[in-house]
mmCIF file of C-alpha atoms and ligand atoms in Angstrom:
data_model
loop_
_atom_site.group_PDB
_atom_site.id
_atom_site.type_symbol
_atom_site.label_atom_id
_atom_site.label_comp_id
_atom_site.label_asym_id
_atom_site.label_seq_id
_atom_site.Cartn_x
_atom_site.Cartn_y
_atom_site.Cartn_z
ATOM 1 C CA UNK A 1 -19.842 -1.195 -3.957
ATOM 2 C CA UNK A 2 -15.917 -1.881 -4.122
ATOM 3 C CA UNK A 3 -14.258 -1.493 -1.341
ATOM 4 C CA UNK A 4 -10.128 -1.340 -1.438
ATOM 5 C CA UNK A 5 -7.736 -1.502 1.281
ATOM 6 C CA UNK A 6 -4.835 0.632 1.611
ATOM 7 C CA UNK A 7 -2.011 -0.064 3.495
ATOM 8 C CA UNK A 8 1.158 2.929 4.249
ATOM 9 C CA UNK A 9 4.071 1.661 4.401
ATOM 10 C CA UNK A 10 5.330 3.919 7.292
ATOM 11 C CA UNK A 11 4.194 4.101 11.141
ATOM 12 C CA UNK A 12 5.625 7.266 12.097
ATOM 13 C CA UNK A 13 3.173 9.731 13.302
ATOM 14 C CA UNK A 14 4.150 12.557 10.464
ATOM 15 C CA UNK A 15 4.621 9.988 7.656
ATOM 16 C CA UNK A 16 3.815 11.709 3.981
ATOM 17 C CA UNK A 17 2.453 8.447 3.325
ATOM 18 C CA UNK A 18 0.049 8.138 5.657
ATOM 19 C CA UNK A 19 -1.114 11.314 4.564
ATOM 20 C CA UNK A 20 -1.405 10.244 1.304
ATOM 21 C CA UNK A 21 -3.400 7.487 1.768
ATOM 22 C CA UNK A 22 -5.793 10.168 3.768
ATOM 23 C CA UNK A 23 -6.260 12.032 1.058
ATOM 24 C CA UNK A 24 -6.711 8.790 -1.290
ATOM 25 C CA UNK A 25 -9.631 7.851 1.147
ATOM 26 C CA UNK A 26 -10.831 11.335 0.487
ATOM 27 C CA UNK A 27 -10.693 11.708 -2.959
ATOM 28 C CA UNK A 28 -11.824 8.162 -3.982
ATOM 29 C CA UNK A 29 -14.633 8.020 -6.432
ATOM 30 C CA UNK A 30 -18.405 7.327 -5.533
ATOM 31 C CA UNK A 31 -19.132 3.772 -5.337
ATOM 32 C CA UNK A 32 -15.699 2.913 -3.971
ATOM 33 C CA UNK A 33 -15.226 2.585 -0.731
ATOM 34 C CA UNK A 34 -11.507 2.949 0.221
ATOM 35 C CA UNK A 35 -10.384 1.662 4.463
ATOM 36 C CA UNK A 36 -7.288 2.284 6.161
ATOM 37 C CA UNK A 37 -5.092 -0.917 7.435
ATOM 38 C CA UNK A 38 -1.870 -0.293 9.520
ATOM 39 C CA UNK A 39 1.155 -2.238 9.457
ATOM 40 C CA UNK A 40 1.972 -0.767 12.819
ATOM 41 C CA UNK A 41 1.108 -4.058 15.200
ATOM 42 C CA UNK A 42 3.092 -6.097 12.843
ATOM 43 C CA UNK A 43 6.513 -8.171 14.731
ATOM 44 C CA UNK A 44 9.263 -8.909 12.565
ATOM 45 C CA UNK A 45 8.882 -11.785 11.058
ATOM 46 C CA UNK A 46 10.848 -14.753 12.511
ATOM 47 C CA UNK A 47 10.178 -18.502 11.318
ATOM 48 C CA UNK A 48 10.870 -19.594 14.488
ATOM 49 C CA UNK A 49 7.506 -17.795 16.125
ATOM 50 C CA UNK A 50 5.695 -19.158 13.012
ATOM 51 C CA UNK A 51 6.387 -22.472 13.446
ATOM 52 C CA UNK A 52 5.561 -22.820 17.393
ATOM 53 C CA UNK A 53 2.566 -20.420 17.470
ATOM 54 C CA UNK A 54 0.998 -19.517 13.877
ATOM 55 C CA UNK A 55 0.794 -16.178 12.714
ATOM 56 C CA UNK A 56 -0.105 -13.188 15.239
ATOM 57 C CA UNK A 57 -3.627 -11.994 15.420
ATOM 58 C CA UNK A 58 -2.022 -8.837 13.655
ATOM 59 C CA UNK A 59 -0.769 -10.691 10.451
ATOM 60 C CA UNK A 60 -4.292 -12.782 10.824
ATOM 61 C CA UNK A 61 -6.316 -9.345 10.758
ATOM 62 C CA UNK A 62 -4.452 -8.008 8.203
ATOM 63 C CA UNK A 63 -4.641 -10.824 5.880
ATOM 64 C CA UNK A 64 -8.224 -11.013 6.420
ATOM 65 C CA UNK A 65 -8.729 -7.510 5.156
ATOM 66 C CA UNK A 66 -6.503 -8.009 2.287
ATOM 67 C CA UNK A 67 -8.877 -11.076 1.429
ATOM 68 C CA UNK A 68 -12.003 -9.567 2.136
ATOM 69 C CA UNK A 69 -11.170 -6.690 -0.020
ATOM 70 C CA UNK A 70 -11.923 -6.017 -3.879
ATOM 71 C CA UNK A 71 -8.514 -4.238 -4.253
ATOM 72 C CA UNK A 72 -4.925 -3.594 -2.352
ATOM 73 C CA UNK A 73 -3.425 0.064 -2.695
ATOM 74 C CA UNK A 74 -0.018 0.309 -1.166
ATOM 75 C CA UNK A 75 1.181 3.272 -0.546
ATOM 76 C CA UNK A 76 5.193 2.931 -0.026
ATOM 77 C CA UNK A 77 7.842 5.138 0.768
ATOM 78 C CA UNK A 78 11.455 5.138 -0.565
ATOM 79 C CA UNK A 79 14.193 3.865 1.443
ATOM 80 C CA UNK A 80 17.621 3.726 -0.158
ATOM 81 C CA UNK A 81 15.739 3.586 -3.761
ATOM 82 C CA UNK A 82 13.802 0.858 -2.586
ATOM 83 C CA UNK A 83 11.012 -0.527 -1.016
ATOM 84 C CA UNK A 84 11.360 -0.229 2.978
ATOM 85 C CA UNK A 85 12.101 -2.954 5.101
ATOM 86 C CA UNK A 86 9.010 -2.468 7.684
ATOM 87 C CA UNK A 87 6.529 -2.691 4.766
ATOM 88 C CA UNK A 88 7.924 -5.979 3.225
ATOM 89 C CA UNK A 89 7.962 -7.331 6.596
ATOM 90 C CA UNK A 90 4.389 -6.563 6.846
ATOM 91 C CA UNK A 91 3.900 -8.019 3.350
ATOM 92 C CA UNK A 92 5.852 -11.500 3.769
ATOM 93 C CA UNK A 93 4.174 -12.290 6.469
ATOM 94 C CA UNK A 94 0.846 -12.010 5.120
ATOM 95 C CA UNK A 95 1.972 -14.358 2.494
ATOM 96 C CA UNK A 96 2.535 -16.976 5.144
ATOM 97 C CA UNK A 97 1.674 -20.045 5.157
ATOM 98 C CA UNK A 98 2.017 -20.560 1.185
ATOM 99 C CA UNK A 99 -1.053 -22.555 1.311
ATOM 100 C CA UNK A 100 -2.940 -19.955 1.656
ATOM 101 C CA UNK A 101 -1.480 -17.451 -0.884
ATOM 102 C CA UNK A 102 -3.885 -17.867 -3.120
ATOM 103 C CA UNK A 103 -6.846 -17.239 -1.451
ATOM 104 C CA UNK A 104 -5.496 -14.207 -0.238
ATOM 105 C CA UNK A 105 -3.704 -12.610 -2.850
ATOM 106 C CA UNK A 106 -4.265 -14.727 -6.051
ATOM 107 C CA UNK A 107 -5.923 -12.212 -8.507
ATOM 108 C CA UNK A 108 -6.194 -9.715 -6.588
ATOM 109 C CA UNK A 109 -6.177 -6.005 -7.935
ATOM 110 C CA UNK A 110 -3.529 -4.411 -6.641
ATOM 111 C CA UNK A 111 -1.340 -0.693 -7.120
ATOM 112 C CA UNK A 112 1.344 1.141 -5.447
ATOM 113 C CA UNK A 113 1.616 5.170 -5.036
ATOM 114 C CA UNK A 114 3.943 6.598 -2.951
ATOM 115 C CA UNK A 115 5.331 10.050 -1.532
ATOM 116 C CA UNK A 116 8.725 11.590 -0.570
ATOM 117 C CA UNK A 117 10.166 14.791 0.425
ATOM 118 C CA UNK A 118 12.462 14.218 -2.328
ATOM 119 C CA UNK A 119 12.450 14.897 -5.705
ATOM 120 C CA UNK A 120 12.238 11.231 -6.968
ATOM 121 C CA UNK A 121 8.747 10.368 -6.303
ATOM 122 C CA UNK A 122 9.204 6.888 -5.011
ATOM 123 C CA UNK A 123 9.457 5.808 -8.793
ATOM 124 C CA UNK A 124 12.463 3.085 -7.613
ATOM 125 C CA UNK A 125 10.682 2.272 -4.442
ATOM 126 C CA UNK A 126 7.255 1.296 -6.647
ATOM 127 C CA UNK A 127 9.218 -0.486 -9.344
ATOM 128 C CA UNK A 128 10.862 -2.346 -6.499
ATOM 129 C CA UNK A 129 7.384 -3.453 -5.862
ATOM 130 C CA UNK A 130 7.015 -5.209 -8.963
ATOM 131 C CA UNK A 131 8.926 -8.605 -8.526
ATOM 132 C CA UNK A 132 6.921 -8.771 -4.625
ATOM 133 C CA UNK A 133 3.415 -8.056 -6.503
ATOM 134 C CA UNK A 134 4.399 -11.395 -9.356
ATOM 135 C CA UNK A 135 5.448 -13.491 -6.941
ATOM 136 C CA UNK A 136 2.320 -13.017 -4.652
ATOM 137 C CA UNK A 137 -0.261 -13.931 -7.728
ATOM 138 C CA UNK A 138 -1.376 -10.826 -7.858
ATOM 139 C CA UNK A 139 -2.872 -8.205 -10.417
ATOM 140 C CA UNK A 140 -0.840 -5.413 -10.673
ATOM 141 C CA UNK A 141 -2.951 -2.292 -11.980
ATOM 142 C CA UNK A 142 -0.760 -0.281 -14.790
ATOM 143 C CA UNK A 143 -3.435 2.134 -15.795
ATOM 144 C CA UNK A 144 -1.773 5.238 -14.054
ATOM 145 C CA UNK A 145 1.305 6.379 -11.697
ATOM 146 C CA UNK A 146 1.313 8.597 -8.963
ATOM 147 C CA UNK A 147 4.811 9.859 -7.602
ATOM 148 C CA UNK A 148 4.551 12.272 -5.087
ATOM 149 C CA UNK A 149 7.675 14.346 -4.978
ATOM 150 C CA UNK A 150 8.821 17.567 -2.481
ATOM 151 C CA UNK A 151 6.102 15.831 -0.025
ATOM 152 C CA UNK A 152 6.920 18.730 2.645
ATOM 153 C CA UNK A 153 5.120 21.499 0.049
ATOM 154 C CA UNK A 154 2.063 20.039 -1.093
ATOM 155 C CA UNK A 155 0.745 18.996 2.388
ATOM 156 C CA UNK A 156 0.168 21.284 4.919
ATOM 157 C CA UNK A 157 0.612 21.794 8.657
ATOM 158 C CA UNK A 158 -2.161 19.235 9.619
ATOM 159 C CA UNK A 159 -1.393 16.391 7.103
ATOM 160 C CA UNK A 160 -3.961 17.861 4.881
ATOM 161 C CA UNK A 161 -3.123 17.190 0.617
ATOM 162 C CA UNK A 162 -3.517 20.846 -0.552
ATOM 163 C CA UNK A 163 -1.611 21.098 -3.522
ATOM 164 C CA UNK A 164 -3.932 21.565 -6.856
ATOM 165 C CA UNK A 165 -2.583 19.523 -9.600
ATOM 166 C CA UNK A 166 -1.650 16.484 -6.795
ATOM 167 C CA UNK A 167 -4.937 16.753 -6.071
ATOM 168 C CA UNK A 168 -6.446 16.258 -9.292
ATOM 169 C CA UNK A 169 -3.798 13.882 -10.384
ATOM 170 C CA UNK A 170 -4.942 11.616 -6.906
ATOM 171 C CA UNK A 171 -8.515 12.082 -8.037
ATOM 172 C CA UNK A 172 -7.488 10.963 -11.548
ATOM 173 C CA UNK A 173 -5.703 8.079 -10.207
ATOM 174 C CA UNK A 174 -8.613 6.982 -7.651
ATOM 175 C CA UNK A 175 -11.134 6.984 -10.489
ATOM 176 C CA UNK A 176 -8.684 4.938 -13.159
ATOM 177 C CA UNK A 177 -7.576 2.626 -10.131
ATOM 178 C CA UNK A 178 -11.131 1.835 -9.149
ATOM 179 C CA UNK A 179 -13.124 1.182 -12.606
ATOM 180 C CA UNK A 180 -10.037 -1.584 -13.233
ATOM 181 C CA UNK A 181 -10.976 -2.876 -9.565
ATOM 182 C CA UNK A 182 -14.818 -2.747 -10.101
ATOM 183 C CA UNK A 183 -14.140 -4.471 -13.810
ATOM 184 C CA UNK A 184 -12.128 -7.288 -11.673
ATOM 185 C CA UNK A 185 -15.270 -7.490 -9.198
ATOM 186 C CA UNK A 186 -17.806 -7.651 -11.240
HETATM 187 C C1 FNR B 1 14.964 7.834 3.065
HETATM 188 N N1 FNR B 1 14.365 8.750 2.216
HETATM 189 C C2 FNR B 1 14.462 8.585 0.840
HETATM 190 N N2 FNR B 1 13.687 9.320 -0.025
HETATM 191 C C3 FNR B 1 13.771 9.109 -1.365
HETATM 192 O O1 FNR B 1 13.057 9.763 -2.126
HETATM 193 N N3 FNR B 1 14.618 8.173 -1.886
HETATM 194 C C4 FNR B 1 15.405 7.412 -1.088
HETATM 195 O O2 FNR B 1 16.146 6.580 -1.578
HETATM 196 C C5 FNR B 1 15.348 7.614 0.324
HETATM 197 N N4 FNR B 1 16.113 6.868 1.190
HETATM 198 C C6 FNR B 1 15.847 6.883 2.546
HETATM 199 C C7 FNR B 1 16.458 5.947 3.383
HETATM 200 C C8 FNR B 1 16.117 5.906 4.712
HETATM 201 C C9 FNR B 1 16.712 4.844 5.585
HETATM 202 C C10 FNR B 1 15.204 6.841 5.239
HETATM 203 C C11 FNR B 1 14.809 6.794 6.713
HETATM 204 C C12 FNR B 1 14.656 7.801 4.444
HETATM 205 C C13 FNR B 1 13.531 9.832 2.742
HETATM 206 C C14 FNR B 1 12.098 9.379 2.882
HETATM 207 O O3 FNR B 1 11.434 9.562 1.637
HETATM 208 C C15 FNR B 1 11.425 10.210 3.966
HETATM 209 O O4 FNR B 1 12.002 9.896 5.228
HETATM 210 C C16 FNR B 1 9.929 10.038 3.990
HETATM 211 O O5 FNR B 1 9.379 11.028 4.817
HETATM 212 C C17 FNR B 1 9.547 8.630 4.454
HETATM 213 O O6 FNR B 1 8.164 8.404 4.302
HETATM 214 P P1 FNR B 1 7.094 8.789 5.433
HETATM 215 O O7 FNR B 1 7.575 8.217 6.738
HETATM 216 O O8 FNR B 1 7.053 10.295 5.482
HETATM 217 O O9 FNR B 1 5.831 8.200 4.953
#
């Protein structure tokens, strides 16, 4: 059994992300067990905090499930045509210290989706992703993309992914993202 951990870039209660990553959970393949981590606990990083305490439990939790995971599916929002602040933060301090980069990220199957009310699709925010995934060792899956575009029409009222052809392009996604995961684990 795979399992991968997805992480949503965004903490606000209505966030089209987190949503996404809902429906990702629903719509994974059998065999693959998908589990929701949240950035949400996560201080700004400061080097100052590192240096006289450690990391916090919440950047020690979260690294742990990265590690203990066969796979990492972020699942970003655009800011700006980039990647958003509060989800790097989350991410450079789970690379800390360096020493133990490897053993948390070195390998490691990893892929970005992403959703906006927009029209864009979070294509800039995912392929600002890129140089973060290289320099963190890991394995960047390039089977399939997802963009999720006009994010305020394919979900519903209660967060729920209704849209058809999303739907079946998640599903599509899920499947393709999880036999390159189960390849890696096996
Ligand atoms: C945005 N948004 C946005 N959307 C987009 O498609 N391209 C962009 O460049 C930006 N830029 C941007 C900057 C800032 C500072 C904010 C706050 C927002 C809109 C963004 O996609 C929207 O707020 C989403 O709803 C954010 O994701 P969640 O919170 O719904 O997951």
């Amino acid at each position: 059994m795979a399992t991968i951990v997805a992480i949503a870039g965004s903490v606000r209660a209505k966030s089209f992300n987190q949503m996404l990553l809902r429906a990702a959970i629903e719509l994974a393949p059998a065999g693959t067990t998908v589990e929701a981590a949240s950035i949400a606990d996560i201080p700004l990083y400061n080097g100052d905090l590192e240096e006289a305490s450690g990391l916090p439990a919440s950047v020690e939790a979260l690294k742990e499930r990265i590690a203990s995971a066969d796979g990492v599916l972020l699942v970003t929002p655009e800011y700006n045509n980039s990647l958003p602040g509060v989800f790097k933060n989350a991410i450079d301090w789970t690379s800390r210290p360096p020493a133990d980069l490897r053993r948390i990220y070195g390998g490691k199957p990893i892929a970005v989706i992403g959703a906006t009310p927009g029209p864009g699709g979070t294509g800039m925010a995912q392929a600002a992703w890129l140089p973060v995934l290289r320099t963190l060792g890991t394995l960047p899956f390039f089977g399939a993309r997802l963009q999720v575009a006009n994010a305020g029409k394919v979900f519903d009222e209660h967060g729920a992914l209704t849209d058809a052809a999303v739907r079946g392009q998640l599903e599509k996604y899920m499947a393709s993202f999880a036999a390159f995961v189960a390849r890696q684990a096996g």
